[in-house]
Amino acid sequence: MLMEKQSAVLQVKSAVMAKLQGFEFWRDTLKQARFVVAPMVDQSELAWRLLSRRHGAQLCYTPMLHAQVFVRDANYRRENLYNEVCEEDRPLITQFCANDPEVFIKAALLAQDYCDAIDLNLGCPQMIAKRGHYGVFLQDEWELLEKMVRLANEKLSVPITCKIRVFKELEKTVRYAQMLEKAGCQLLTVHGRTKDQKGAMTGIASWEHIKAVRKAVNIPVFANGNIQHLSDVERCIQETGVQGVMSAEGNLHNPALFEGCSPPVWEMAEEYLEVVKQYPPCSLSYVRAHLFKLWHHTLQIHQDLREDLAKVKTLEALADVSKQLRLRCQEEIAKGKEVEEKEGGLPFPHWICQPYVRPPPKEPVANGNSQGSEVKKTVCQKRALEDSDGTADRLSKNKQKKRSRNPKKNFCPEQKPKYIKCEQCGNPKGNKCVFSLCRGCCKKKAYKEVADCPSHGLRFKTKAEKQKAEESERKDESVPETETDSSPPQLLSDACTELQEKPSTLLPL
């Protein structure tokens, strides 16, 4: 028995030791992938990945998954990974955001059998990542990152990869990449922008930083940033020496980017909708977002259909709006408006798949110039805070939508209900909870102490007492059965004794 356990342990160790690393992993598992679709939250779902693969993409990432939610929520696992298993969708890398080594490893172990590698997101610059303390906001915590990558490299059966953003200092970026490589990272994706380059301040990605990282490490490197056409891909590979190039926004506006062509938008939209029908389920919000990206330039002209696209509630209705857009574009082509549209500033007519270029932020005219300072104010000034009474003309667009759905909606902070926080986690506590906790903490405590909490619908004590009563009833029922079963043999023996005695008295001497 001991020998069998030892052999099983050795087999597991050998399996971990046998996993491919570095360039061998890139060549054999990833098939020397050069054209890569980036991990995009709510956007790189199965249907979009399959569409991209049909048009030249060689490797895809899942959307960024939250490691802690992935560990605790079975539905989240099914909806975001397990239900999206498809033979056509390989090679595939699953990306997680995390800031706890143990939680990250647990999530990765649950996902490793459904993908070819696990990626740690160290590049997300959004505010939600700042609040959750993950993504690019971990890039200064090298000790924590070293531990996370090292544990993943030791415990997972698939390679660990990382996606990072650069520091302003080129040397620090190089040392950062070398630290991750030393910890066990087998492939590194470098987004050539800093933590602050986002939104209107996105700017140009630095290929110099990417080139420096590529020269400094001995693992495959993917470049991310400034990719709008296939020619950008080839130029990036030549200038930086990377093994592959990753595209996010360019891919969203033109899924055929890696084929080097710019098809009519309706062709991509209709093909995508067919894939969605072929591989259900797909969230309606994902489909709507993709259609908004694909039809972006056309929707600037046909504003009425933009409103329709935002309001419809079914997949069929979304397809119908897309069909109307196609018919309008074809009418424009028939009327010969193609030349006029080209003069609007786009390289192609608006009905052709093409990248969206963010307008650069305006700069002040000159230092000390009053006109320049006015320009700077208009560019950098944030939207004014909403009035305390929540008047409609001062509300954000999101709140105006909520107000349209619910006219009685009140956004005044003074009138919002104040919730008492849970003693353990800080979430709002249940008003009638017997433990003065939120539902999650209450459930744990009630289960541990075998107690009830009617306000949260928890009946652990009631169920336990009911089960105990049922067991006692079963025991009581079994006792009479035993007595009735044992009595017949006793009666039979007494009868036999009487029969033996009676004949002796009746027989003649």
Short mmCIF file of C-alpha atoms in Angstrom, two decimals:
data_model
loop_
_atom_site.label_atom_id
_atom_site.label_comp_id
_atom_site.label_asym_id
_atom_site.label_seq_id
_atom_site.Cartn_x
_atom_site.Cartn_y
_atom_site.Cartn_z
CA MET A 1 0.00 0.00 0.00
CA LEU A 2 2.81 2.40 0.93
CA MET A 3 4.63 1.60 -2.31
CA GLU A 4 1.47 2.41 -4.31
CA LYS A 5 1.12 5.81 -2.61
CA GLN A 6 4.78 6.62 -3.25
CA SER A 7 4.48 5.66 -6.91
CA ALA A 8 1.36 7.84 -7.26
CA VAL A 9 3.21 10.80 -5.75
CA LEU A 10 6.15 10.21 -8.09
CA GLN A 11 3.78 10.11 -11.07
CA VAL A 12 2.27 13.44 -10.06
CA LYS A 13 5.73 14.94 -9.60
CA SER A 14 6.91 13.64 -12.94
CA ALA A 15 3.79 15.06 -14.62
CA VAL A 16 4.53 18.48 -13.14
CA MET A 17 8.20 18.16 -14.10
CA ALA A 18 7.21 17.15 -17.62
CA LYS A 19 5.19 20.30 -18.39
CA LEU A 20 6.67 22.35 -21.18
CA GLN A 21 8.45 25.59 -20.41
CA GLY A 22 9.53 28.75 -22.16
CA PHE A 23 10.16 28.48 -25.89
CA GLU A 24 9.32 24.77 -25.90
CA PHE A 25 5.85 25.63 -24.54
CA TRP A 26 5.43 28.35 -27.20
CA ARG A 27 6.53 26.04 -30.03
CA ASP A 28 4.70 22.83 -29.09
CA THR A 29 1.61 23.86 -27.11
CA LEU A 30 0.91 27.29 -28.56
CA LYS A 31 1.97 26.18 -32.09
CA GLN A 32 4.32 29.21 -32.43
CA ALA A 33 1.38 31.59 -32.19
CA ARG A 34 2.11 35.06 -33.56
CA PHE A 35 -1.41 36.52 -33.80
CA VAL A 36 -3.03 36.77 -30.36
CA VAL A 37 -6.44 38.01 -29.19
CA ALA A 38 -6.15 39.80 -25.85
CA PRO A 39 -8.09 38.99 -22.68
CA MET A 40 -10.99 41.48 -22.61
CA VAL A 41 -13.56 41.70 -19.82
CA ASP A 42 -17.01 40.70 -21.14
CA GLN A 43 -15.64 40.80 -24.71
CA SER A 44 -13.35 37.82 -25.41
CA GLU A 45 -16.05 35.23 -24.78
CA LEU A 46 -16.24 31.92 -26.69
CA ALA A 47 -18.26 33.20 -29.67
CA TRP A 48 -15.89 36.13 -30.26
CA ARG A 49 -12.83 33.92 -29.87
CA LEU A 50 -14.16 31.47 -32.46
CA LEU A 51 -14.93 34.32 -34.88
CA SER A 52 -11.41 35.70 -34.42
CA ARG A 53 -9.84 32.26 -34.96
CA ARG A 54 -11.75 31.88 -38.23
CA HIS A 55 -10.11 35.10 -39.37
CA GLY A 56 -6.48 34.53 -38.53
CA ALA A 57 -6.10 34.55 -34.74
CA GLN A 58 -3.81 31.73 -33.56
CA LEU A 59 -4.13 32.09 -29.78
CA CYS A 60 -6.89 33.50 -27.57
CA TYR A 61 -7.28 34.43 -23.91
CA THR A 62 -10.44 34.16 -21.82
CA PRO A 63 -11.83 37.35 -20.32
CA MET A 64 -10.17 38.27 -17.04
CA LEU A 65 -11.71 36.12 -14.28
CA HIS A 66 -11.78 37.10 -10.62
CA ALA A 67 -9.90 34.38 -8.72
CA GLN A 68 -11.79 34.74 -5.45
CA VAL A 69 -15.21 34.56 -7.12
CA PHE A 70 -14.03 31.65 -9.28
CA VAL A 71 -13.09 29.66 -6.17
CA ARG A 72 -16.29 30.26 -4.21
CA ASP A 73 -18.95 30.32 -6.95
CA ALA A 74 -19.64 27.16 -8.97
CA ASN A 75 -22.06 29.02 -11.28
CA TYR A 76 -19.36 31.58 -12.08
CA ARG A 77 -17.00 28.73 -13.02
CA ARG A 78 -19.58 27.10 -15.27
CA GLU A 79 -20.67 30.28 -17.01
CA ASN A 80 -17.19 31.68 -17.63
CA LEU A 81 -15.09 28.61 -18.37
CA TYR A 82 -16.57 25.13 -17.96
CA ASN A 83 -19.53 25.71 -20.31
CA GLU A 84 -17.26 27.24 -22.95
CA VAL A 85 -15.13 24.15 -23.59
CA CYS A 86 -14.78 23.69 -27.36
CA GLU A 87 -12.28 21.74 -29.45
CA GLU A 88 -11.99 24.61 -31.95
CA ASP A 89 -11.05 26.98 -29.13
CA ARG A 90 -7.46 25.85 -28.57
CA PRO A 91 -4.83 26.84 -27.71
CA LEU A 92 -6.44 28.87 -24.93
CA ILE A 93 -5.00 30.74 -21.93
CA THR A 94 -7.18 31.52 -18.89
CA GLN A 95 -6.46 34.81 -17.18
CA PHE A 96 -7.08 35.60 -13.50
CA CYS A 97 -6.80 38.71 -11.40
CA ALA A 98 -5.74 38.04 -7.81
CA ASN A 99 -3.77 39.48 -4.92
CA ASP A 100 -3.65 36.43 -2.63
CA PRO A 101 -1.25 33.58 -3.54
CA GLU A 102 -3.40 30.84 -1.98
CA VAL A 103 -6.62 32.02 -3.62
CA PHE A 104 -4.85 32.37 -6.97
CA ILE A 105 -3.50 28.81 -6.77
CA LYS A 106 -6.93 27.40 -5.82
CA ALA A 107 -8.56 29.14 -8.78
CA ALA A 108 -5.80 28.06 -11.16
CA LEU A 109 -6.07 24.43 -10.04
CA LEU A 110 -9.81 24.50 -10.78
CA ALA A 111 -9.14 25.91 -14.27
CA GLN A 112 -5.95 24.16 -15.41
CA ASP A 113 -7.71 21.18 -17.00
CA TYR A 114 -9.73 23.46 -19.30
CA CYS A 115 -6.90 25.49 -20.85
CA ASP A 116 -3.25 25.39 -21.95
CA ALA A 117 -1.84 27.92 -19.47
CA ILE A 118 -2.82 30.23 -16.62
CA ASP A 119 -2.15 33.96 -16.95
CA LEU A 120 -1.83 36.44 -14.06
CA ASN A 121 -3.25 39.86 -14.89
CA LEU A 122 -0.76 42.56 -13.88
CA GLY A 123 -1.85 45.10 -16.46
CA CYS A 124 -5.47 46.20 -15.79
CA PRO A 125 -5.39 49.99 -15.07
CA GLN A 126 -9.12 50.54 -14.46
CA MET A 127 -10.57 52.01 -11.27
CA ILE A 128 -12.20 48.71 -10.33
CA ALA A 129 -8.73 47.13 -10.30
CA LYS A 130 -7.49 49.91 -8.04
CA ARG A 131 -10.37 49.37 -5.60
CA GLY A 132 -9.89 45.60 -5.69
CA HIS A 133 -6.09 45.96 -5.48
CA TYR A 134 -5.15 43.83 -8.46
CA GLY A 135 -3.93 44.24 -12.03
CA VAL A 136 -1.34 46.96 -12.64
CA PHE A 137 -1.79 48.22 -9.07
CA LEU A 138 0.33 45.28 -7.85
CA GLN A 139 3.33 46.17 -10.01
CA ASP A 140 5.26 47.68 -7.06
CA GLU A 141 4.72 44.64 -4.80
CA TRP A 142 7.49 42.47 -6.21
CA GLU A 143 7.73 40.15 -3.19
CA LEU A 144 4.04 39.26 -3.42
CA LEU A 145 4.19 38.76 -7.19
CA GLU A 146 7.30 36.61 -6.91
CA LYS A 147 5.50 34.35 -4.42
CA MET A 148 2.35 34.06 -6.57
CA VAL A 149 4.25 33.17 -9.74
CA ARG A 150 6.62 30.79 -7.96
CA LEU A 151 3.78 28.85 -6.29
CA ALA A 152 1.89 28.65 -9.58
CA ASN A 153 4.96 27.33 -11.35
CA GLU A 154 5.47 24.69 -8.65
CA LYS A 155 1.88 23.49 -8.19
CA LEU A 156 0.18 23.78 -11.57
CA SER A 157 0.29 21.18 -14.32
CA VAL A 158 0.24 23.93 -16.98
CA PRO A 159 2.65 26.87 -17.41
CA ILE A 160 2.13 30.21 -15.70
CA THR A 161 2.29 33.39 -17.83
CA CYS A 162 1.97 37.10 -16.98
CA LYS A 163 0.65 40.22 -18.70
CA ILE A 164 2.24 43.45 -17.51
CA ARG A 165 2.43 47.18 -18.19
CA VAL A 166 5.70 49.07 -18.26
CA PHE A 167 7.21 51.57 -15.84
CA LYS A 168 8.32 54.97 -17.11
CA GLU A 169 11.91 53.93 -16.36
CA LEU A 170 13.14 51.45 -18.94
CA GLU A 171 15.66 49.82 -16.55
CA LYS A 172 13.00 49.25 -13.89
CA THR A 173 10.75 47.62 -16.48
CA VAL A 174 13.57 45.26 -17.45
CA ARG A 175 14.26 44.31 -13.82
CA TYR A 176 10.53 43.76 -13.28
CA ALA A 177 10.37 41.34 -16.23
CA GLN A 178 13.51 39.51 -15.08
CA MET A 179 12.03 39.09 -11.59
CA LEU A 180 8.91 37.45 -13.04
CA GLU A 181 11.00 35.20 -15.28
CA LYS A 182 13.13 34.10 -12.34
CA ALA A 183 10.00 33.33 -10.30
CA GLY A 184 8.80 30.90 -12.98
CA CYS A 185 6.88 32.89 -15.60
CA GLN A 186 7.07 30.97 -18.91
CA LEU A 187 5.71 33.64 -21.26
CA LEU A 188 5.44 37.40 -20.82
CA THR A 189 3.04 39.80 -22.53
CA VAL A 190 4.24 43.41 -22.33
CA HIS A 191 1.76 46.23 -22.88
CA GLY A 192 3.95 49.17 -23.79
CA ARG A 193 1.92 51.71 -21.80
CA THR A 194 2.24 52.85 -18.19
CA LYS A 195 -0.35 52.62 -15.43
CA ASP A 196 -1.57 56.16 -16.14
CA GLN A 197 -1.98 55.75 -19.91
CA LYS A 198 -5.69 55.01 -20.18
CA GLY A 199 -8.90 56.59 -21.46
CA ALA A 200 -8.31 59.99 -23.05
CA MET A 201 -4.66 59.81 -21.95
CA THR A 202 -3.98 56.45 -23.62
CA GLY A 203 -1.36 57.81 -26.02
CA ILE A 204 1.22 55.75 -27.89
CA ALA A 205 2.66 52.50 -26.52
CA SER A 206 6.44 52.33 -26.16
CA TRP A 207 7.91 49.60 -28.33
CA GLU A 208 11.34 50.54 -26.95
CA HIS A 209 10.37 49.18 -23.55
CA ILE A 210 9.07 45.99 -25.17
CA LYS A 211 12.27 45.60 -27.18
CA ALA A 212 14.40 46.03 -24.06
CA VAL A 213 12.42 43.38 -22.19
CA ARG A 214 12.67 40.96 -25.10
CA LYS A 215 16.47 41.29 -25.13
CA ALA A 216 16.73 40.88 -21.35
CA VAL A 217 14.72 37.68 -20.83
CA ASN A 218 15.02 34.11 -22.10
CA ILE A 219 11.32 33.35 -22.43
CA PRO A 220 8.86 34.17 -25.24
CA VAL A 221 7.48 37.72 -25.25
CA PHE A 222 4.25 39.04 -26.77
CA ALA A 223 3.86 42.75 -27.57
CA ASN A 224 0.67 44.69 -26.94
CA GLY A 225 -0.10 48.24 -28.07
CA ASN A 226 -0.39 50.32 -31.29
CA ILE A 227 -1.84 47.44 -33.33
CA GLN A 228 -4.49 48.59 -35.81
CA HIS A 229 -3.60 46.76 -39.03
CA LEU A 230 -1.69 43.63 -40.06
CA SER A 231 1.17 45.86 -41.23
CA ASP A 232 1.52 47.07 -37.62
CA VAL A 233 1.89 43.45 -36.51
CA GLU A 234 4.71 42.74 -38.95
CA ARG A 235 6.45 46.03 -38.14
CA CYS A 236 6.21 45.40 -34.38
CA ILE A 237 7.75 41.94 -34.70
CA GLN A 238 10.60 43.33 -36.81
CA GLU A 239 11.33 46.29 -34.52
CA THR A 240 11.03 44.54 -31.15
CA GLY A 241 11.98 40.93 -31.92
CA VAL A 242 8.96 39.53 -30.04
CA GLN A 243 7.47 36.10 -30.73
CA GLY A 244 3.89 37.32 -31.13
CA VAL A 245 1.64 40.37 -31.10
CA MET A 246 -1.56 40.81 -29.08
CA SER A 247 -4.50 42.94 -30.19
CA ALA A 248 -7.47 44.18 -28.15
CA GLU A 249 -9.26 47.24 -29.53
CA GLY A 250 -8.04 46.62 -33.06
CA ASN A 251 -9.57 43.14 -32.92
CA LEU A 252 -12.88 44.45 -31.55
CA HIS A 253 -13.32 46.86 -34.45
CA ASN A 254 -12.02 44.42 -37.08
CA PRO A 255 -12.01 40.69 -36.23
CA ALA A 256 -10.33 40.04 -39.59
CA LEU A 257 -7.32 42.20 -38.64
CA PHE A 258 -4.92 39.23 -38.63
CA GLU A 259 -6.05 38.29 -42.14
CA GLY A 260 -4.93 41.69 -43.39
CA CYS A 261 -8.34 42.61 -44.79
CA SER A 262 -11.12 45.06 -43.93
CA PRO A 263 -14.48 43.45 -44.79
CA PRO A 264 -17.86 45.21 -44.69
CA VAL A 265 -19.09 45.52 -41.13
CA TRP A 266 -22.31 43.60 -41.78
CA GLU A 267 -20.36 40.50 -42.87
CA MET A 268 -18.56 40.33 -39.52
CA ALA A 269 -21.71 41.20 -37.58
CA GLU A 270 -23.82 38.53 -39.27
CA GLU A 271 -21.12 35.87 -38.93
CA TYR A 272 -20.70 36.72 -35.24
CA LEU A 273 -24.45 36.44 -34.63
CA GLU A 274 -24.44 33.02 -36.31
CA VAL A 275 -21.64 31.83 -34.02
CA VAL A 276 -23.57 33.13 -31.01
CA LYS A 277 -26.59 31.06 -32.06
CA GLN A 278 -24.40 28.04 -32.70
CA TYR A 279 -22.68 28.16 -29.28
CA PRO A 280 -25.24 29.30 -26.69
CA PRO A 281 -25.59 30.71 -24.15
CA CYS A 282 -24.00 34.11 -24.70
CA SER A 283 -24.92 37.12 -22.59
CA LEU A 284 -26.98 39.69 -24.48
CA SER A 285 -24.80 42.47 -23.07
CA TYR A 286 -21.71 40.91 -24.69
CA VAL A 287 -23.43 40.72 -28.09
CA ARG A 288 -24.72 44.29 -27.84
CA ALA A 289 -21.25 45.59 -26.92
CA HIS A 290 -19.66 43.82 -29.90
CA LEU A 291 -22.23 45.24 -32.31
CA PHE A 292 -21.63 48.73 -30.95
CA LYS A 293 -17.89 48.32 -31.60
CA LEU A 294 -18.33 46.88 -35.09
CA TRP A 295 -20.89 49.50 -36.16
CA HIS A 296 -19.17 52.36 -34.29
CA HIS A 297 -18.52 54.63 -37.28
CA THR A 298 -21.90 53.94 -38.91
CA LEU A 299 -23.80 54.64 -35.69
CA GLN A 300 -22.31 58.16 -35.62
CA ILE A 301 -24.45 58.82 -38.71
CA HIS A 302 -27.56 56.74 -38.03
CA GLN A 303 -28.29 57.92 -34.49
CA ASP A 304 -31.85 56.57 -34.47
CA LEU A 305 -30.61 53.01 -34.92
CA ARG A 306 -28.03 53.61 -32.22
CA GLU A 307 -30.91 54.19 -29.80
CA ASP A 308 -32.66 51.06 -31.03
CA LEU A 309 -29.51 48.98 -30.59
CA ALA A 310 -29.24 50.17 -27.00
CA LYS A 311 -32.85 49.40 -26.07
CA VAL A 312 -33.77 46.04 -27.65
CA LYS A 313 -33.97 43.04 -25.33
CA THR A 314 -33.52 39.93 -27.49
CA LEU A 315 -30.90 38.44 -29.79
CA GLU A 316 -33.37 38.49 -32.68
CA ALA A 317 -34.02 42.19 -32.15
CA LEU A 318 -30.27 42.93 -32.12
CA ALA A 319 -29.92 41.01 -35.38
CA ASP A 320 -32.80 43.02 -36.84
CA VAL A 321 -31.13 46.36 -35.98
CA SER A 322 -27.90 45.11 -37.54
CA LYS A 323 -29.85 44.14 -40.66
CA GLN A 324 -31.37 47.65 -40.86
CA LEU A 325 -27.90 49.16 -40.65
CA ARG A 326 -26.75 46.90 -43.48
CA LEU A 327 -29.68 47.95 -45.68
CA ARG A 328 -28.99 51.62 -45.07
CA CYS A 329 -25.31 51.19 -45.92
CA GLN A 330 -26.16 49.33 -49.09
CA GLU A 331 -28.54 52.13 -50.07
CA GLU A 332 -25.72 54.64 -49.58
CA ILE A 333 -23.41 52.53 -51.74
CA ALA A 334 -26.07 52.37 -54.46
CA LYS A 335 -26.40 56.16 -54.36
CA GLY A 336 -22.61 56.59 -54.67
CA LYS A 337 -21.89 58.19 -51.31
CA GLU A 338 -18.64 56.27 -50.81
CA VAL A 339 -16.42 59.16 -51.92
CA GLU A 340 -18.20 61.63 -49.65
CA GLU A 341 -17.71 59.40 -46.61
CA LYS A 342 -14.00 59.05 -47.28
CA GLU A 343 -13.67 62.80 -47.02
CA GLY A 344 -15.06 62.68 -43.47
CA GLY A 345 -11.64 61.81 -42.03
CA LEU A 346 -11.84 58.00 -42.10
CA PRO A 347 -9.43 55.98 -44.25
CA PHE A 348 -12.37 53.87 -45.51
CA PRO A 349 -16.13 54.39 -45.81
CA HIS A 350 -17.88 54.06 -42.46
CA TRP A 351 -19.37 50.65 -43.37
CA ILE A 352 -15.89 49.07 -43.64
CA CYS A 353 -14.22 47.45 -40.59
CA GLN A 354 -11.50 49.86 -39.47
CA PRO A 355 -9.85 50.94 -36.22
CA TYR A 356 -11.15 53.64 -33.93
CA VAL A 357 -8.50 56.24 -33.16
CA ARG A 358 -9.04 58.23 -29.96
CA PRO A 359 -8.63 61.98 -30.46
CA PRO A 360 -5.51 63.17 -28.59
CA PRO A 361 -6.09 65.52 -25.63
CA LYS A 362 -5.61 69.19 -26.51
CA GLU A 363 -2.51 70.88 -25.11
CA PRO A 364 -2.29 74.45 -23.79
CA VAL A 365 -1.07 77.03 -26.33
CA ALA A 366 1.77 78.44 -24.25
CA ASN A 367 2.97 78.73 -20.66
CA GLY A 368 1.69 81.85 -18.95
CA ASN A 369 -0.73 82.59 -21.76
CA SER A 370 -4.27 83.25 -20.55
CA GLN A 371 -5.70 81.61 -23.66
CA GLY A 372 -3.55 78.54 -23.05
CA SER A 373 -4.71 78.30 -19.45
CA GLU A 374 -8.34 78.50 -20.60
CA VAL A 375 -7.74 75.65 -23.06
CA LYS A 376 -6.11 73.59 -20.36
CA LYS A 377 -9.09 74.15 -18.07
CA THR A 378 -11.54 73.06 -20.71
CA VAL A 379 -9.53 69.90 -21.43
CA CYS A 380 -8.64 68.79 -17.91
CA GLN A 381 -11.66 69.99 -15.97
CA LYS A 382 -13.79 67.12 -14.69
CA ARG A 383 -17.54 67.04 -15.07
CA ALA A 384 -19.10 69.27 -12.42
CA LEU A 385 -20.52 67.50 -9.40
CA GLU A 386 -24.22 66.86 -9.57
CA ASP A 387 -26.54 69.15 -7.63
CA SER A 388 -27.68 67.81 -4.31
CA ASP A 389 -31.28 67.83 -5.51
CA GLY A 390 -30.34 65.56 -8.44
CA THR A 391 -31.74 67.73 -11.23
CA ALA A 392 -31.87 65.91 -14.56
CA ASP A 393 -29.65 68.36 -16.46
CA ARG A 394 -26.81 67.78 -14.00
CA LEU A 395 -27.10 63.99 -13.74
CA SER A 396 -24.69 61.63 -15.47
CA LYS A 397 -25.96 59.70 -18.47
CA ASN A 398 -26.13 56.51 -16.44
CA LYS A 399 -28.28 58.15 -13.76
CA GLN A 400 -30.48 59.77 -16.38
CA LYS A 401 -31.19 56.29 -17.78
CA LYS A 402 -32.10 55.08 -14.29
CA ARG A 403 -34.36 58.11 -13.82
CA SER A 404 -36.13 57.36 -17.13
CA ARG A 405 -36.86 53.81 -15.95
CA ASN A 406 -37.89 54.95 -12.48
CA PRO A 407 -39.07 58.59 -12.34
CA LYS A 408 -39.23 58.45 -8.53
CA LYS A 409 -35.55 57.50 -8.28
CA ASN A 410 -33.74 59.84 -5.88
CA PHE A 411 -29.99 60.42 -6.15
CA CYS A 412 -29.68 62.90 -3.28
CA PRO A 413 -26.93 61.49 -0.98
CA GLU A 414 -28.58 63.01 2.13
CA GLN A 415 -31.77 61.09 1.47
CA LYS A 416 -30.18 57.74 0.73
CA PRO A 417 -30.84 55.12 3.40
CA LYS A 418 -27.96 54.55 5.80
CA TYR A 419 -27.10 50.89 6.25
CA ILE A 420 -25.50 49.50 9.39
CA LYS A 421 -22.41 47.50 8.49
CA CYS A 422 -21.81 43.84 9.26
CA GLU A 423 -19.48 43.36 12.23
CA GLN A 424 -17.24 40.94 10.34
CA CYS A 425 -16.96 41.98 6.68
CA GLY A 426 -18.32 45.52 6.35
CA ASN A 427 -21.23 44.68 4.04
CA PRO A 428 -24.70 45.92 5.04
CA LYS A 429 -26.10 43.76 7.84
CA GLY A 430 -29.56 42.24 7.85
CA ASN A 431 -31.99 44.51 9.70
CA LYS A 432 -33.55 41.61 11.62
CA CYS A 433 -30.57 39.24 11.69
CA VAL A 434 -30.23 37.54 15.09
CA PHE A 435 -26.44 37.84 14.85
CA SER A 436 -26.40 41.39 13.40
CA LEU A 437 -24.45 40.14 10.37
CA CYS A 438 -24.80 40.12 6.60
CA ARG A 439 -26.27 36.99 5.02
CA GLY A 440 -22.91 35.44 4.10
CA CYS A 441 -21.40 35.82 7.57
CA CYS A 442 -24.71 34.87 9.20
CA LYS A 443 -24.87 31.63 7.21
CA LYS A 444 -21.37 30.62 8.34
CA LYS A 445 -22.08 31.36 11.98
CA ALA A 446 -25.52 29.73 11.99
CA TYR A 447 -24.06 26.59 10.38
CA LYS A 448 -21.21 26.46 12.89
CA GLU A 449 -23.44 26.97 15.94
CA VAL A 450 -26.44 25.01 14.56
CA ALA A 451 -28.74 28.00 14.97
CA ASP A 452 -31.66 29.63 13.11
CA CYS A 453 -31.95 33.09 11.57
CA PRO A 454 -35.52 33.64 10.31
CA SER A 455 -34.70 36.98 8.63
CA HIS A 456 -32.16 35.30 6.35
CA GLY A 457 -34.24 32.14 5.92
CA LEU A 458 -31.67 29.92 7.67
CA ARG A 459 -33.07 26.89 9.57
CA PHE A 460 -30.06 24.83 10.67
CA LYS A 461 -31.36 24.29 14.24
CA THR A 462 -34.90 23.48 13.08
CA LYS A 463 -33.62 20.96 10.55
CA ALA A 464 -31.32 19.34 13.10
CA GLU A 465 -34.17 18.99 15.64
CA LYS A 466 -36.48 17.60 12.96
CA GLN A 467 -33.87 15.07 11.90
CA LYS A 468 -33.29 14.06 15.53
CA ALA A 469 -37.04 13.60 16.10
CA GLU A 470 -37.35 11.45 12.99
CA GLU A 471 -34.47 9.25 14.15
CA SER A 472 -36.04 8.78 17.60
CA GLU A 473 -39.37 7.87 15.96
CA ARG A 474 -37.67 5.24 13.85
CA LYS A 475 -36.03 3.78 16.95
CA ASP A 476 -39.37 3.68 18.81
CA GLU A 477 -41.01 1.89 15.91
CA SER A 478 -38.25 -0.72 15.76
CA VAL A 479 -38.64 -1.77 19.46
CA PRO A 480 -42.24 -3.25 19.24
CA GLU A 481 -41.31 -5.09 16.11
CA THR A 482 -38.52 -6.83 18.02
CA GLU A 483 -40.87 -7.80 20.83
CA THR A 484 -43.49 -9.25 18.49
CA ASP A 485 -40.86 -11.15 16.60
CA SER A 486 -39.44 -12.74 19.79
CA SER A 487 -42.74 -13.75 21.35
CA PRO A 488 -43.81 -16.55 18.97
CA PRO A 489 -40.82 -18.78 19.73
CA GLN A 490 -41.56 -18.50 23.48
CA LEU A 491 -45.24 -19.40 22.97
CA LEU A 492 -44.26 -22.31 20.76
CA SER A 493 -41.91 -23.74 23.38
CA ASP A 494 -44.59 -23.48 26.07
CA ALA A 495 -47.10 -25.29 23.84
CA CYS A 496 -44.62 -28.09 23.15
CA THR A 497 -44.02 -28.55 26.87
CA GLU A 498 -47.74 -28.87 27.54
CA LEU A 499 -48.17 -31.45 24.78
CA GLN A 500 -45.30 -33.50 26.16
CA GLU A 501 -46.84 -33.51 29.65
CA LYS A 502 -50.47 -34.26 28.66
CA PRO A 503 -49.92 -37.58 26.84
CA SER A 504 -48.01 -38.97 29.80
CA THR A 505 -51.11 -38.62 31.97
CA LEU A 506 -53.59 -39.97 29.41
CA LEU A 507 -51.75 -43.15 28.33
CA PRO A 508 -52.68 -46.47 30.20
CA LEU A 509 -50.11 -48.05 32.45
#
